[in-house]
Short mmCIF file of C-alpha atoms in Angstrom, two decimals:
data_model
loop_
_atom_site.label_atom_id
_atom_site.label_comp_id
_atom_site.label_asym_id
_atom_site.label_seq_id
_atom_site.Cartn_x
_atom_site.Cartn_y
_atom_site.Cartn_z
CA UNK A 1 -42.76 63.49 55.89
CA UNK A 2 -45.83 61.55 57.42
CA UNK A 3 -45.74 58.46 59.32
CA UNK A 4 -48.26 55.53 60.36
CA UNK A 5 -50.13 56.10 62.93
CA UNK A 6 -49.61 55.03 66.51
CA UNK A 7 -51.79 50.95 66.81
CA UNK A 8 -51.07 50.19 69.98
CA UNK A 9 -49.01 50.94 73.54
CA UNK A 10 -48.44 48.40 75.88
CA UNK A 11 -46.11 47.83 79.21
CA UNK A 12 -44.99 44.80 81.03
CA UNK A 13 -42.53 44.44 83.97
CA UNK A 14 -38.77 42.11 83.78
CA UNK A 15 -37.66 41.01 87.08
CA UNK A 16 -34.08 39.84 87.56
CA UNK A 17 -30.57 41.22 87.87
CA UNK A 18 -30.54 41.81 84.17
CA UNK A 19 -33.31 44.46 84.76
CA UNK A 20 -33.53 46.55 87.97
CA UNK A 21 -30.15 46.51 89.05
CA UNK A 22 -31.24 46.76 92.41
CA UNK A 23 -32.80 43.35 91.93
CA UNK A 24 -29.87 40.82 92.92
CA UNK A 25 -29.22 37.78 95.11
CA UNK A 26 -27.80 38.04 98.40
CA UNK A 27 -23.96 38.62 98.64
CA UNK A 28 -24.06 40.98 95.73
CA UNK A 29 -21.94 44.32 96.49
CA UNK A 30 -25.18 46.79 96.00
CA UNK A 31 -27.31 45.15 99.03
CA UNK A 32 -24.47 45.33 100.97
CA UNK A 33 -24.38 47.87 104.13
CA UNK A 34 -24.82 50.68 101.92
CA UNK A 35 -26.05 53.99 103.43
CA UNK A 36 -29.74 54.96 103.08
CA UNK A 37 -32.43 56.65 104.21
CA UNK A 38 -33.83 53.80 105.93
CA UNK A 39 -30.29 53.54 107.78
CA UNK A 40 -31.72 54.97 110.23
CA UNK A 41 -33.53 52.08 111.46
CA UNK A 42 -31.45 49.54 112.76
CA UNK A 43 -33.50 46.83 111.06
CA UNK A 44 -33.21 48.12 108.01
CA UNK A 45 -29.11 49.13 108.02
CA UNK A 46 -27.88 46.00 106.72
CA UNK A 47 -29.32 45.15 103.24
CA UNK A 48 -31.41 47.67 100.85
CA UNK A 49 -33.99 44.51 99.98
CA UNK A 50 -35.23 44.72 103.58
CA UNK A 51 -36.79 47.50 102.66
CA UNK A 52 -37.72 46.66 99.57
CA UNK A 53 -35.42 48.31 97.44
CA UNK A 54 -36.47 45.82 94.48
CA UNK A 55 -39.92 45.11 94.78
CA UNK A 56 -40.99 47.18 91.55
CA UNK A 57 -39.09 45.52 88.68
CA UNK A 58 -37.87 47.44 85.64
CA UNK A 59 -41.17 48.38 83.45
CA UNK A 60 -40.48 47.96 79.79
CA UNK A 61 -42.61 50.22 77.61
CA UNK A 62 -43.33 49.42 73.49
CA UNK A 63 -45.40 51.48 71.31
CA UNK A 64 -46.27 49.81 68.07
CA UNK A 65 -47.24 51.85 64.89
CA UNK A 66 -50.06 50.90 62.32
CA UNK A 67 -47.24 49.17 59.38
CA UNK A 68 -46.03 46.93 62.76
CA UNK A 69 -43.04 49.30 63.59
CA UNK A 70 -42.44 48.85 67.50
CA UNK A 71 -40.19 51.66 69.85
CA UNK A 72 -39.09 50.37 72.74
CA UNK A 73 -37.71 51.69 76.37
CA UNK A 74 -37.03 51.04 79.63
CA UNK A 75 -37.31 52.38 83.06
CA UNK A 76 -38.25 51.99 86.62
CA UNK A 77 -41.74 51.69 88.19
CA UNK A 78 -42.85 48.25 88.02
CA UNK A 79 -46.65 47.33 87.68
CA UNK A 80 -47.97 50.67 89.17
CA UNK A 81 -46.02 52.38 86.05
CA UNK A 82 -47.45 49.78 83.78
CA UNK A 83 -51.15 50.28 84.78
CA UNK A 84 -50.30 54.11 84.37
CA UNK A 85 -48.75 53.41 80.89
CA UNK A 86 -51.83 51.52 79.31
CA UNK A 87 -54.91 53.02 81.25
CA UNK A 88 -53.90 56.55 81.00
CA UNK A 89 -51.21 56.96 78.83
CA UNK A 90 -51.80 55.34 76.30
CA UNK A 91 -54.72 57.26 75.42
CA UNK A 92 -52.17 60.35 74.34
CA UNK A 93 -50.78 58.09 71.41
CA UNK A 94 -53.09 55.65 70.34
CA UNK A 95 -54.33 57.02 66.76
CA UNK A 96 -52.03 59.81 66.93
CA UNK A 97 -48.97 61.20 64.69
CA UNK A 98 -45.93 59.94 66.76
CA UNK A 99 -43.99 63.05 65.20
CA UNK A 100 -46.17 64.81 67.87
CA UNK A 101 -43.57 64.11 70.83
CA UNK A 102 -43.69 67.08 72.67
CA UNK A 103 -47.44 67.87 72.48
CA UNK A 104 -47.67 63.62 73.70
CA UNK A 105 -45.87 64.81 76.27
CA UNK A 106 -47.27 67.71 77.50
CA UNK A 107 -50.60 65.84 77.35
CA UNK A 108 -49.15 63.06 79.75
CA UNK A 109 -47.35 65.89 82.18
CA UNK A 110 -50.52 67.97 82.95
CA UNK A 111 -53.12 65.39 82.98
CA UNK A 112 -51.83 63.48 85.68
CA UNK A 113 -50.64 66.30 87.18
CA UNK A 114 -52.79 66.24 89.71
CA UNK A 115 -51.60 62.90 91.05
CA UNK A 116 -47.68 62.61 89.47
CA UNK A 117 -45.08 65.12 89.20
CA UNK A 118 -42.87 62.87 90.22
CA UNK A 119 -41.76 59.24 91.53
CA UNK A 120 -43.59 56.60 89.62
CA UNK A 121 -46.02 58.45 87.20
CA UNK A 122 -42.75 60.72 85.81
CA UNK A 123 -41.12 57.45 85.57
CA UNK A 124 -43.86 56.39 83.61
CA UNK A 125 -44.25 59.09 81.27
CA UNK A 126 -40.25 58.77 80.59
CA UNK A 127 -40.84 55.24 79.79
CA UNK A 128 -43.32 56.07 76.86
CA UNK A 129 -41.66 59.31 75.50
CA UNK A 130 -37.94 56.90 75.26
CA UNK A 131 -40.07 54.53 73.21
CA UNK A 132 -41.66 57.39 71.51
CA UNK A 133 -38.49 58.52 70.37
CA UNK A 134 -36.94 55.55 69.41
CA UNK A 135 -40.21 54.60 67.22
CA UNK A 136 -39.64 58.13 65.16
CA UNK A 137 -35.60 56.87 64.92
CA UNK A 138 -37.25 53.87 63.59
CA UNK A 139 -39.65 55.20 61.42
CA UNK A 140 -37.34 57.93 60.20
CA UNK A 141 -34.25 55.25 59.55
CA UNK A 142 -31.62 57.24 61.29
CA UNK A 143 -30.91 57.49 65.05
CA UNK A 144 -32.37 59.65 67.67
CA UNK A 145 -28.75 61.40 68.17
CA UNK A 146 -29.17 62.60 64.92
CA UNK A 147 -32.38 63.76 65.12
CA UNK A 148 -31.45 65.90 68.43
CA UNK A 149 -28.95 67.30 65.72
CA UNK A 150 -25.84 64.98 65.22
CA UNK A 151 -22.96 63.92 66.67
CA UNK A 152 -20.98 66.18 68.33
CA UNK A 153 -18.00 63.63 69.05
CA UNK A 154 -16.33 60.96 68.22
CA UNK A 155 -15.93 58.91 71.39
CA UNK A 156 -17.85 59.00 75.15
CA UNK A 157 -16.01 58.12 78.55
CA UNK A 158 -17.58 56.18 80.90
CA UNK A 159 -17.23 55.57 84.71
CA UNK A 160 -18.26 53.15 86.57
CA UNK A 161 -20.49 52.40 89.43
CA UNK A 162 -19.55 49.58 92.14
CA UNK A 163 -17.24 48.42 95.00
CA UNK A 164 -13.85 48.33 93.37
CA UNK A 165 -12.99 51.32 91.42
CA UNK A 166 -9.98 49.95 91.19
CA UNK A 167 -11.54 47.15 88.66
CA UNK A 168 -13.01 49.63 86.81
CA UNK A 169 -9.96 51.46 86.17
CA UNK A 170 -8.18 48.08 85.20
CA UNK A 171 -11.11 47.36 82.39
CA UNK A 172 -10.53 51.32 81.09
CA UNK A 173 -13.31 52.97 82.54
CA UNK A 174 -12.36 56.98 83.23
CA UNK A 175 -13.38 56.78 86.77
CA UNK A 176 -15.54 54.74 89.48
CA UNK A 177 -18.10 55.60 91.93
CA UNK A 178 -18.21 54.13 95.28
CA UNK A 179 -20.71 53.33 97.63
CA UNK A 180 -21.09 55.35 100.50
CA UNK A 181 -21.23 52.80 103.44
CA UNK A 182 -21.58 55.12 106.84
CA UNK A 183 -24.38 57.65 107.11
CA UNK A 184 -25.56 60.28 109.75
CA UNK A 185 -26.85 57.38 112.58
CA UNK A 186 -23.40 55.56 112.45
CA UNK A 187 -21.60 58.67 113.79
CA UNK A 188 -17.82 59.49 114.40
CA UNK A 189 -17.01 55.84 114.00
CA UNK A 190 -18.87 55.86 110.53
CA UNK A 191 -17.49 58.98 109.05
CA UNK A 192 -13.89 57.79 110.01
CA UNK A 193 -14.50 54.03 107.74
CA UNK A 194 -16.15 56.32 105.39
CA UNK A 195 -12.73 58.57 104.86
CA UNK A 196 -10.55 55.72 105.49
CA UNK A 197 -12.01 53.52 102.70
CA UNK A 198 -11.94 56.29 100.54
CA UNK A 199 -8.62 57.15 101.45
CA UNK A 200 -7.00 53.15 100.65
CA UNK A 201 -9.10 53.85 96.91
CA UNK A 202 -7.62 56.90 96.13
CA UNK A 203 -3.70 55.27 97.00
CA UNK A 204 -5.30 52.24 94.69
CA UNK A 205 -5.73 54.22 91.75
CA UNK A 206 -3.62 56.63 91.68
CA UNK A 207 -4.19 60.42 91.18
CA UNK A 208 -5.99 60.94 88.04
CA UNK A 209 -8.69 58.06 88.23
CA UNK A 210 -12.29 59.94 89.25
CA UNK A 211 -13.61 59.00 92.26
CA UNK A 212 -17.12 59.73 93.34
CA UNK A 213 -18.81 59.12 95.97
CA UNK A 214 -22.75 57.63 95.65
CA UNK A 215 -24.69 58.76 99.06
CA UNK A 216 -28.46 57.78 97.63
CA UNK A 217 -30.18 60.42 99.74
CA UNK A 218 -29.06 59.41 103.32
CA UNK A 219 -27.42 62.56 104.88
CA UNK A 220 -28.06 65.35 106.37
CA UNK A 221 -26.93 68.75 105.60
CA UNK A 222 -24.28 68.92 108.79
CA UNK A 223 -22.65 65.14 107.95
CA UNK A 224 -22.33 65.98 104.19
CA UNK A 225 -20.24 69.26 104.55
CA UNK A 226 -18.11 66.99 106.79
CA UNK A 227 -17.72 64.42 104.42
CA UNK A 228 -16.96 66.84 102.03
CA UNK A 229 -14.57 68.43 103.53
CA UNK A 230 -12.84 65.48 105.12
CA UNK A 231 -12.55 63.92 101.60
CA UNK A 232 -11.12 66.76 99.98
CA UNK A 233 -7.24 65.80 100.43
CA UNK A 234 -8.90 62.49 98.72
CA UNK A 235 -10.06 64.75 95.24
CA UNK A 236 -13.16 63.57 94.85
CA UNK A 237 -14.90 64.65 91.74
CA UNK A 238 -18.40 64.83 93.11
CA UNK A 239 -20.65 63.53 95.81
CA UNK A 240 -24.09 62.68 94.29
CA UNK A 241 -27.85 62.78 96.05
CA UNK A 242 -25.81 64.07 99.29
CA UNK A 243 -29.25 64.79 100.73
CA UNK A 244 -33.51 63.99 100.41
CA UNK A 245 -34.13 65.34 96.82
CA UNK A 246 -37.08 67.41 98.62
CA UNK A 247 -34.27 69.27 100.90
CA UNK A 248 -34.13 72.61 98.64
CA UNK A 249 -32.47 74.81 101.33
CA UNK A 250 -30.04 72.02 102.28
CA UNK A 251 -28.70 71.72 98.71
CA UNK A 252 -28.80 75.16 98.82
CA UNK A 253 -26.87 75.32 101.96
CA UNK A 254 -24.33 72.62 100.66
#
């Protein structure tokens, strides 16, 4: 089967709630006093936007084929991402077979490879190969699940991420992850709310309701093997991004 050539790639950047979810008003539960790795400063403790949490934007990437067909995705990286996408990029498609995904790819990895490899430009090179994809779905008239070789069930479970598991559960989600509120610089007295809160979920929702608990990168190897083990009578299904992503031995540790 042969398909029209790739015309054109291009990239622009949403702002708003309804894009980066990090991107909300004041009073909204996910710049509340959330743990981070800028918890550390005092200045910094009390709402993620202070640090700029939301200053990129959600980068939306299309990729248009020569008979007008567009893909479309979305990801993270704002305008950095989108100068990436159509000065660099955009070079591995244009004029190209879009059936060539994973040699597009491999172009995009290794030739910024000397700059990316992660953060922004792999954010980037997500953005395009998601709209890659879903142009070939388009192109092809079935779905990209298919094309990675079908369904292999009939339904999905979701959980949720917020404040109130206990919402979640109500509106049939399988389970709810919570916002860790206490990290390493908040001590005793922080571990303890940390437990406690967890504790008053867990007698919300009952037994078999997944919790999870949402750290974003703020501890340090000794505070999250107490955490873990102080929420244990609590069964928590999993603590995620306990530690810096660039802490190999500590994850290996934990």
């Amino acid at each position: 089967m042969s398909f029209p050539q790739i015309r054109q790639v291009r990239a622009f950047v949403v702002r708003g709630g309804g894009a980066d979810y990090h991107d909300q008003q004041g009073g909204h539960w996910i710049d509340d006093h959330i743990a981070t790795p800028m918890s550390r400063y005092p200045e910094y403790r009390q709402s993620r936007r202070s640090f700029g949490i939301n200053v990129l934007g959600t980068l939306v990437v299309e990729i248009e084929a020569a008979d007008g067909t567009i893909g479309f995705a979305v990801t993270t990286g704002g305008e950095p991402a989108a100068y990436i996408v159509e000065h660099h990029l955009a070079r591995f498609l244009e004029g190209r077979d879009p059936a060539s995904i994973e040699k597009i790819w491999d172009q995009m990895y290794f030739a910024t490879q000397y700059y990316g490899r992660k953060g922004l430009v792999v954010n980037a090179i997500s953005g395009v190969d998601l709209a890659l994809w879903d142009l070939l779905g388009r192109l092809r008239g079935e779905p990209v699940y298919q094309m990675l070789g079908g369904a292999v069930r009939d339904e999905l479970v979701f959980y949720a991420t917020g404040s109130r598991p206990d919402l979640a559960q109500s509106l049939g989600f399988i389970g709810g992850k919570l916002p860790l509120h206490h990290g390493p610089v908040e001590g005793e007295a922080g571990l303890r709310r940390n437990l406690e809160a967890l504790g008053e979920m867990r007698a919300r929702v009952g037994e078999d309701f997944w919790l999870m608990l949402d750290c974003w990168m703020s501890l340090d190897l000794p505070y999250a093997i107490r955490l873990a083990h102080g929420a244990r009578e609590h069964g928590l299904k999993w603590i995620e991004e306990a530690l810096s992503p660039d802490d190999y031995w500590g994850y290996a540790q934990l």
